CSV table of C-alpha atoms in Angstrom, one decimal:
chain,number,residue,atom,x,y,z
D,105,MET,CA,-49.6,-49.3,-18.4
D,106,GLY,CA,-51.4,-51.1,-21.2
D,107,HIS,CA,-54.7,-53.0,-21.0
D,108,GLY,CA,-53.8,-55.9,-23.1
D,109,ALA,CA,-56.2,-58.3,-21.3
D,110,ILE,CA,-59.2,-56.9,-23.4
D,111,GLU,CA,-60.2,-59.0,-26.4
D,112,ALA,CA,-61.1,-57.6,-29.7
D,113,PRO,CA,-63.4,-56.1,-30.7
D,114,VAL,CA,-63.5,-53.4,-28.0
D,115,ARG,CA,-67.1,-52.5,-27.8
D,116,CYS,CA,-67.5,-48.7,-27.8
D,117,ALA,CA,-70.2,-46.2,-27.0
D,118,VAL,CA,-70.4,-42.5,-27.9
D,119,VAL,CA,-72.0,-40.0,-25.5
D,120,GLY,CA,-73.2,-36.9,-27.3
D,121,TYR,CA,-74.6,-36.8,-30.8
D,122,GLY,CA,-75.3,-33.1,-31.1
D,123,ALA,CA,-76.1,-31.4,-34.4
D,124,ALA,CA,-73.8,-28.4,-34.1
D,125,HIS,CA,-70.6,-30.0,-35.3
D,126,VAL,CA,-71.8,-33.7,-35.4
D,127,PHE,CA,-68.6,-34.6,-33.5
D,128,GLY,CA,-70.3,-37.7,-32.0
D,129,ARG,CA,-71.0,-39.0,-35.5
D,130,ALA,CA,-67.3,-38.4,-36.4
D,131,HIS,CA,-66.1,-40.2,-33.4
D,132,GLY,CA,-68.3,-43.2,-34.1
D,133,ARG,CA,-67.1,-43.4,-37.7
D,134,TRP,CA,-63.5,-43.2,-36.7
D,135,ILE,CA,-64.1,-46.0,-34.1
D,136,ASP,CA,-65.8,-48.2,-36.7
D,137,ALA,CA,-62.9,-47.7,-39.1
D,138,THR,CA,-60.4,-48.8,-36.5
D,139,PRO,CA,-59.4,-52.5,-36.5
D,140,GLY,CA,-60.2,-54.0,-33.1
D,141,LEU,CA,-62.8,-51.4,-32.2
D,142,GLU,CA,-66.6,-51.6,-32.7
D,143,TRP,CA,-69.2,-48.8,-32.3
D,144,VAL,CA,-72.2,-50.4,-30.7
D,145,ALA,CA,-74.1,-47.6,-28.8
D,146,VAL,CA,-74.9,-43.9,-28.7
D,147,CYS,CA,-76.3,-41.8,-25.8
D,148,ASP,CA,-77.9,-38.4,-26.1
D,149,ARG,CA,-80.7,-36.6,-24.1
D,150,ASP,CA,-82.3,-35.4,-27.4
D,151,GLN,CA,-84.6,-38.0,-28.9
D,152,GLU,CA,-84.3,-36.3,-32.3
D,153,ARG,CA,-80.6,-36.8,-32.3
D,154,LEU,CA,-81.0,-40.4,-31.3
D,155,GLU,CA,-83.4,-40.9,-34.1
D,156,ALA,CA,-80.9,-39.4,-36.5
D,157,ALA,CA,-78.3,-41.9,-35.2
D,158,ARG,CA,-80.7,-44.8,-35.7
D,159,GLU,CA,-81.6,-43.7,-39.2
D,160,GLU,CA,-78.0,-43.5,-40.4
D,161,PHE,CA,-76.6,-46.4,-38.3
D,162,PRO,CA,-79.5,-48.8,-37.8
D,163,GLY,CA,-77.5,-51.3,-35.7
D,164,LEU,CA,-76.7,-48.9,-32.9
D,165,GLU,CA,-78.2,-49.3,-29.4
D,166,THR,CA,-79.5,-45.9,-28.2
D,167,TYR,CA,-79.8,-44.5,-24.7
D,168,GLU,CA,-81.2,-41.3,-23.2
D,169,SER,CA,-78.9,-41.3,-20.1
D,170,VAL,CA,-75.4,-42.3,-19.3
D,171,THR,CA,-76.5,-44.1,-16.1
D,172,GLU,CA,-79.0,-46.2,-18.2
D,173,MET,CA,-76.4,-47.0,-20.8
D,174,LEU,CA,-73.8,-48.1,-18.2
D,175,ALA,CA,-76.4,-50.3,-16.5
D,176,HIS,CA,-77.6,-52.1,-19.7
D,177,ALA,CA,-75.1,-51.8,-22.6
D,178,ASP,CA,-72.4,-54.4,-23.1
D,179,ILE,CA,-69.5,-51.9,-23.6
D,180,ASP,CA,-65.8,-51.6,-22.8
D,181,MET,CA,-65.1,-48.0,-23.7
D,182,VAL,CA,-67.0,-44.7,-23.9
D,183,SER,CA,-66.1,-41.6,-26.0
D,184,VAL,CA,-67.4,-38.5,-24.3
D,185,VAL,CA,-68.4,-35.9,-26.9
D,186,THR,CA,-70.5,-33.4,-24.9
D,187,PRO,CA,-70.2,-29.8,-23.8
D,188,HIS,CA,-67.1,-29.1,-21.7
D,189,PHE,CA,-68.9,-28.6,-18.4
D,190,THR,CA,-70.1,-32.2,-18.6
D,191,HIS,CA,-66.8,-33.9,-19.4
D,192,ALA,CA,-65.6,-34.5,-15.9
D,193,PRO,CA,-68.8,-35.8,-14.3
D,194,ILE,CA,-69.6,-38.1,-17.3
D,195,SER,CA,-66.0,-39.4,-17.6
D,196,ILE,CA,-65.8,-40.1,-13.9
D,197,GLU,CA,-69.1,-41.9,-13.9
D,198,CYS,CA,-68.0,-44.1,-16.8
D,199,MET,CA,-64.6,-44.9,-15.2
D,200,GLU,CA,-66.2,-45.7,-11.9
D,201,ALA,CA,-68.3,-48.2,-13.8
D,202,GLY,CA,-65.1,-49.8,-15.1
D,203,LYS,CA,-65.2,-48.3,-18.6
D,204,HIS,CA,-62.2,-46.9,-20.5
D,205,VAL,CA,-62.8,-43.3,-21.6
D,206,VAL,CA,-61.8,-41.1,-24.5
D,207,VAL,CA,-62.8,-37.5,-23.6
D,208,ASP,CA,-63.0,-34.8,-26.3
D,209,LYS,CA,-61.1,-31.6,-26.0
D,210,ALA,CA,-61.2,-29.4,-24.0
D,211,MET,CA,-60.6,-32.2,-21.4
D,212,CYS,CA,-62.5,-30.3,-18.7
D,213,LEU,CA,-62.9,-26.8,-17.2
D,214,SER,CA,-60.2,-26.8,-14.5
D,215,VAL,CA,-57.0,-28.5,-13.2
D,216,ALA,CA,-59.1,-29.7,-10.2
D,217,GLU,CA,-61.5,-31.5,-12.5
D,218,ALA,CA,-58.5,-32.9,-14.5
D,219,ASP,CA,-57.0,-34.2,-11.2
D,220,ALA,CA,-60.3,-35.9,-10.3
D,221,MET,CA,-60.6,-37.6,-13.8
D,222,ILE,CA,-57.0,-38.8,-13.7
D,223,GLU,CA,-57.5,-40.2,-10.2
D,224,ALA,CA,-60.7,-42.0,-11.2
D,225,GLY,CA,-58.8,-43.7,-14.0
D,226,ARG,CA,-56.1,-44.8,-11.7
D,227,ARG,CA,-58.4,-45.9,-9.0
D,228,ASN,CA,-60.5,-48.1,-11.4
D,229,GLY,CA,-57.6,-49.4,-13.5
D,230,VAL,CA,-59.0,-48.0,-16.8
D,231,MET,CA,-57.7,-45.8,-19.6
D,232,LEU,CA,-58.3,-42.1,-19.7
D,233,ALA,CA,-57.4,-40.6,-23.1
D,234,VAL,CA,-57.9,-37.0,-24.3
D,235,PHE,CA,-59.0,-36.5,-27.9
D,236,HIS,CA,-56.4,-34.2,-29.2
D,237,ALA,CA,-56.6,-35.7,-32.7
D,238,ARG,CA,-55.8,-32.4,-34.4
D,239,ARG,CA,-52.2,-33.4,-33.9
D,240,HIS,CA,-52.9,-35.4,-37.1
D,241,ASP,CA,-53.9,-32.5,-39.3
D,242,GLY,CA,-52.0,-32.5,-42.5
D,243,ASN,CA,-50.4,-29.1,-42.0
D,244,PHE,CA,-49.3,-29.7,-38.4
D,245,ARG,CA,-47.9,-33.1,-39.4
D,246,ALA,CA,-45.8,-31.4,-42.1
D,247,ILE,CA,-44.7,-28.6,-39.8
D,248,ARG,CA,-43.7,-31.0,-37.0
D,249,GLN,CA,-41.8,-33.1,-39.5
D,250,ALA,CA,-39.8,-30.1,-40.7
D,251,VAL,CA,-39.1,-28.9,-37.2
D,252,GLN,CA,-38.1,-32.3,-35.8
D,253,SER,CA,-35.8,-33.0,-38.8
D,254,GLY,CA,-33.9,-29.7,-38.1
D,255,GLU,CA,-34.9,-28.0,-41.3
D,256,ILE,CA,-35.0,-24.6,-39.6
D,257,GLY,CA,-32.5,-25.3,-36.8
D,258,GLU,CA,-33.4,-24.8,-33.2
D,259,VAL,CA,-36.9,-23.3,-32.8
D,260,PHE,CA,-36.9,-20.3,-30.4
D,261,HIS,CA,-40.1,-18.4,-31.3
D,262,ILE,CA,-43.6,-19.5,-32.2
D,263,GLU,CA,-46.7,-17.5,-33.0
D,264,LEU,CA,-50.1,-19.2,-33.4
D,265,SER,CA,-53.2,-17.1,-34.0
D,266,ALA,CA,-56.8,-17.5,-35.0
D,267,GLY,CA,-60.0,-15.5,-34.9
D,268,GLY,CA,-61.5,-12.4,-36.5
D,269,PHE,CA,-63.8,-9.6,-35.8
D,270,ARG,CA,-67.2,-11.2,-35.2
D,271,ARG,CA,-69.9,-11.5,-32.6
D,272,PRO,CA,-69.6,-14.8,-30.7
D,273,ARG,CA,-72.4,-17.3,-31.5
D,274,ASP,CA,-75.0,-17.5,-28.8
D,275,TRP,CA,-74.6,-21.0,-27.5
D,276,TRP,CA,-73.0,-23.0,-24.7
D,277,TYR,CA,-69.4,-22.3,-25.9
D,278,SER,CA,-70.0,-18.6,-25.3
D,279,LYS,CA,-71.0,-19.1,-21.7
D,280,LYS,CA,-68.0,-19.2,-19.5
D,281,ALA,CA,-69.5,-21.6,-16.9
D,282,LEU,CA,-70.3,-24.1,-19.6
D,283,GLY,CA,-67.5,-23.8,-22.1
D,284,GLY,CA,-64.6,-22.5,-19.9
D,285,GLY,CA,-64.0,-19.2,-21.7
D,286,ALA,CA,-63.0,-18.0,-25.1
D,287,PHE,CA,-59.7,-19.9,-25.1
D,288,TYR,CA,-61.5,-23.2,-24.6
D,289,TYR,CA,-62.9,-23.2,-28.2
D,290,TRP,CA,-59.9,-23.3,-30.5
D,291,GLY,CA,-57.3,-22.9,-27.8
D,292,PRO,CA,-57.1,-26.6,-26.8
D,293,HIS,CA,-55.9,-27.4,-30.3
D,294,ALA,CA,-53.4,-24.6,-30.3
D,295,ILE,CA,-51.9,-25.2,-26.8
D,296,ASP,CA,-51.6,-28.9,-27.5
D,297,TRP,CA,-49.9,-28.3,-30.8
D,298,VAL,CA,-47.4,-26.0,-29.1
D,299,LEU,CA,-46.7,-28.4,-26.2
D,300,ASP,CA,-46.3,-31.3,-28.6
D,301,LEU,CA,-44.0,-29.3,-31.0
D,302,VAL,CA,-41.7,-27.9,-28.3
D,303,GLY,CA,-41.6,-30.9,-26.1
D,304,GLU,CA,-40.2,-29.0,-23.1
D,305,ARG,CA,-41.6,-27.9,-19.7
D,306,VAL,CA,-43.3,-24.6,-19.4
D,307,VAL,CA,-41.6,-22.4,-16.9
D,308,GLY,CA,-44.0,-19.5,-17.0
D,309,VAL,CA,-47.1,-18.0,-18.7
D,310,ASN,CA,-48.1,-14.4,-19.2
D,311,GLY,CA,-51.8,-13.9,-20.1
D,312,PHE,CA,-53.6,-11.0,-21.6
D,313,TYR,CA,-57.4,-11.0,-21.7
D,314,HIS,CA,-59.5,-8.2,-23.2
D,315,LYS,CA,-63.2,-7.5,-22.7
D,316,LEU,CA,-64.0,-4.5,-25.0
D,317,VAL,CA,-66.9,-5.1,-27.5
D,318,TRP,CA,-69.2,-8.1,-27.0
D,319,HIS,CA,-70.5,-7.2,-23.5
D,320,GLU,CA,-73.6,-9.4,-23.8
D,321,PHE,CA,-71.3,-12.4,-23.3
D,322,ASP,CA,-69.4,-13.2,-20.0
D,323,GLN,CA,-66.1,-14.4,-21.6
D,324,ALA,CA,-63.2,-12.4,-22.9
D,325,ASP,CA,-63.3,-11.0,-26.5
D,326,GLN,CA,-59.6,-11.8,-26.9
D,327,THR,CA,-57.3,-14.1,-25.1
D,328,ARG,CA,-53.5,-14.4,-25.4
D,329,ALA,CA,-51.0,-16.6,-23.6
D,330,ILE,CA,-47.2,-16.2,-23.9
D,331,MET,CA,-45.5,-19.3,-22.8
D,332,ARG,CA,-41.8,-19.6,-21.9
D,333,PHE,CA,-40.2,-23.0,-22.0
D,334,GLU,CA,-37.3,-24.5,-20.1
D,335,ASN,CA,-35.1,-24.4,-23.2
D,336,GLY,CA,-35.8,-20.7,-23.8
D,337,CYS,CA,-38.3,-21.1,-26.6
D,338,VAL,CA,-41.2,-18.6,-26.4
D,339,ALA,CA,-44.7,-19.3,-27.8
D,340,ASP,CA,-47.4,-16.6,-28.3
D,341,VAL,CA,-50.9,-18.0,-28.8
D,342,SER,CA,-53.9,-15.8,-29.3
D,343,PHE,CA,-57.6,-16.2,-30.1
D,344,SER,CA,-59.8,-13.2,-30.8
D,345,HIS,CA,-63.4,-12.1,-31.6
D,346,VAL,CA,-62.1,-8.5,-32.0
D,347,ALA,CA,-59.2,-8.9,-34.5
D,348,ALA,CA,-60.1,-6.7,-37.5
D,349,VAL,CA,-56.7,-7.5,-39.0
D,350,GLY,CA,-55.6,-11.1,-39.2
D,351,LYS,CA,-52.3,-12.9,-39.0
D,352,PRO,CA,-51.0,-16.2,-40.4
D,353,LEU,CA,-52.0,-19.3,-38.4
D,354,TRP,CA,-48.4,-20.2,-37.8
D,355,ARG,CA,-45.1,-18.2,-37.7
D,356,ILE,CA,-42.1,-20.2,-36.4
D,357,LEU,CA,-38.5,-18.9,-36.2
D,358,GLY,CA,-35.5,-21.1,-35.9
D,359,THR,CA,-31.7,-20.6,-35.9
D,360,LYS,CA,-31.5,-21.7,-39.5
D,361,GLY,CA,-34.8,-20.5,-41.0
D,362,GLY,CA,-38.5,-20.1,-40.4
D,363,ILE,CA,-42.0,-21.3,-41.3
D,364,LEU,CA,-45.1,-19.3,-42.3
D,365,ASP,CA,-48.4,-21.1,-42.6
D,366,THR,CA,-51.9,-19.7,-43.3
D,367,GLY,CA,-53.4,-23.1,-42.4
D,368,ALA,CA,-55.7,-23.0,-45.4
D,369,GLY,CA,-56.7,-26.5,-46.3
D,370,GLY,CA,-54.7,-27.9,-43.4
D,371,ASN,CA,-57.6,-29.9,-42.0
D,372,GLN,CA,-60.0,-30.0,-44.9
D,373,GLY,CA,-62.5,-32.9,-44.5
D,374,TYR,CA,-62.3,-32.9,-40.7
D,375,GLN,CA,-65.4,-34.4,-39.1
D,376,GLU,CA,-66.6,-35.8,-42.5
D,377,GLU,CA,-63.6,-37.9,-43.6
D,378,ILE,CA,-61.7,-40.7,-41.9
D,379,THR,CA,-58.5,-39.4,-43.4
D,380,ALA,CA,-57.9,-36.7,-46.0
D,381,PRO,CA,-55.3,-36.0,-48.7
D,382,PRO,CA,-52.9,-33.0,-48.5
D,383,GLY,CA,-54.8,-29.8,-48.9
D,384,GLY,CA,-52.2,-27.1,-49.3
D,385,SER,CA,-48.6,-26.1,-48.3
D,386,PHE,CA,-46.6,-23.8,-46.0
D,387,GLN,CA,-43.7,-21.5,-46.8
D,388,MET,CA,-40.3,-22.5,-45.4
D,389,VAL,CA,-37.3,-20.3,-45.4
D,390,GLN,CA,-33.8,-21.8,-44.8
D,391,THR,CA,-30.8,-19.7,-44.3
D,392,ASP,CA,-27.1,-20.2,-44.8
D,393,GLY,CA,-25.3,-17.2,-43.5
D,394,GLU,CA,-27.0,-14.3,-45.2
D,395,GLU,CA,-28.3,-16.5,-48.1
D,396,ARG,CA,-31.9,-17.7,-48.0
D,397,VAL,CA,-33.9,-20.3,-49.8
D,398,GLU,CA,-37.7,-20.2,-49.9
D,399,THR,CA,-39.6,-23.4,-50.4
D,400,ASP,CA,-43.3,-24.3,-50.6
D,401,VAL,CA,-43.6,-27.4,-48.5
D,402,PRO,CA,-46.7,-29.6,-49.2
D,403,TYR,CA,-48.9,-30.6,-46.3
D,404,LEU,CA,-49.0,-34.3,-45.4
D,405,GLU,CA,-52.1,-36.4,-45.4
D,406,SER,CA,-54.5,-35.7,-42.5
D,407,ARG,CA,-54.6,-39.0,-40.5
D,408,TRP,CA,-57.2,-38.4,-37.7
D,409,LEU,CA,-57.9,-42.2,-37.6
D,410,ASP,CA,-54.4,-42.6,-36.2
D,411,TYR,CA,-55.7,-41.4,-32.8
D,412,TYR,CA,-58.2,-44.3,-32.4
D,413,ILE,CA,-55.6,-46.7,-33.9
D,414,GLY,CA,-53.4,-45.7,-31.0
D,415,VAL,CA,-56.3,-46.3,-28.5
D,416,ALA,CA,-56.8,-49.8,-29.9
D,417,ASP,CA,-53.1,-50.5,-29.7
D,418,HIS,CA,-53.1,-49.4,-26.1
D,419,LEU,CA,-56.2,-51.5,-25.1
D,420,LEU,CA,-55.3,-54.6,-27.1
D,421,GLU,CA,-51.5,-54.6,-27.2
D,422,GLY,CA,-50.4,-52.6,-24.3
D,423,GLY,CA,-49.0,-49.7,-26.3
D,424,PRO,CA,-48.9,-46.1,-25.0
D,425,VAL,CA,-52.1,-44.0,-24.6
D,426,PRO,CA,-52.1,-41.6,-27.5
D,427,VAL,CA,-52.8,-38.6,-25.3
D,428,THR,CA,-52.9,-39.2,-21.6
D,429,GLY,CA,-55.0,-37.5,-19.0
D,430,GLU,CA,-51.8,-35.9,-17.7
D,431,ASP,CA,-51.1,-34.5,-21.3
D,432,GLY,CA,-54.6,-33.1,-21.4
D,433,ARG,CA,-54.2,-31.5,-18.0
D,434,ARG,CA,-51.2,-29.6,-19.2
D,435,THR,CA,-53.4,-27.7,-21.7
D,436,ILE,CA,-56.0,-26.9,-19.0
D,437,ALA,CA,-53.2,-25.8,-16.6
D,438,VAL,CA,-51.8,-23.3,-19.3
D,439,PHE,CA,-55.3,-21.8,-19.6
D,440,GLU,CA,-55.6,-21.4,-15.8
D,441,ALA,CA,-52.1,-19.8,-15.6
D,442,ALA,CA,-52.9,-17.4,-18.5
D,443,GLU,CA,-56.1,-16.3,-16.9
D,444,ARG,CA,-54.4,-15.8,-13.5
D,445,SER,CA,-51.7,-13.8,-15.1
D,446,SER,CA,-54.2,-11.6,-16.9
D,447,GLN,CA,-55.6,-10.7,-13.5
D,448,SER,CA,-52.3,-10.5,-11.5
D,449,GLY,CA,-50.2,-8.8,-14.2
D,450,GLN,CA,-47.4,-11.3,-13.3
D,451,THR,CA,-45.8,-14.3,-14.9
D,452,GLU,CA,-47.6,-17.4,-13.5
D,453,ARG,CA,-46.4,-20.9,-13.1
D,454,VAL,CA,-48.2,-23.9,-14.7
D,455,ALA,CA,-49.6,-26.5,-12.3
D,456,TYR,CA,-47.5,-29.7,-12.3
D,457,GLU,CA,-45.0,-28.5,-15.0
D,458,MET,CA,-42.0,-28.3,-12.8
D,459,GLU,CA,-42.7,-31.4,-10.6
D,460,ALA,CA,-40.4,-34.4,-10.9
D,461,GLY,CA,-41.7,-36.9,-13.4
D,462,SER,CA,-44.3,-34.6,-14.9
């Protein structure tokens, strides 16, 4: 359901202006670049970060607490750009106050939290959208276009891998209770890409988690989820801090060819730019019988702004939510199934995947 009763501009606040990746700043700039949206407020517990926001964007209202902001700021929507363990409570507080919410990835820590967030949105008649804007990376846009146009036939096998051999950084992402686990850093992008690309229900997940080297941290050193889809496609997604030998980012096999992509330059300019020009290419092989043709396919433009354009279209014109709470919950449910499987040694089902209408 759309929320076309709102009048432009939609007044927006950003919660979280941390220095680590400056994602809050990026969200604010994307909001301000979107017709129909206006960035008016920022909230952060750190006075130094609020001062940084005021210096760069003098017109912003600044608040030290979400409760204070909700009580005093004239806002319609809140973008939550804070550590994962705070996503659910902050989002729910904002929705209970009648505000629309965009919550950064990972949506939350558990399916139970995702359920509570979705219910809060329904109960209060407001939008809950999950910020999976990396669907608009130039390399993924080009890969999706090639797959959807049938360039390599029917896709039956996907490998997606990232990481290296390095000690995790000592910060909240590396604490399982705060970040969710090793998969919750890069994994939300990866699982969302696969779910979007395949477009089928997941019938089972096998997970493999290894804890072998970095014992000072309480999360896995390597995580792997093998997803089997209703149409028979299999996707193998892994993230590692103990991979001394790397792999390409993407390896995709279809009945008429395949795709190999290192991902180099695929999202160059992310966080700093509103959009970005193509930054590289992927290798595509097409087959005709035993003959094969190899082509370097240029990436497309990275269009991260399209996410907030979709948000504005939903709120002002009644268009679809760009990534719904239910979409975000699917990613979290895959993480949970993979971890259960790593413990049980069995294939695990994904919450909600096989229910009617999911």
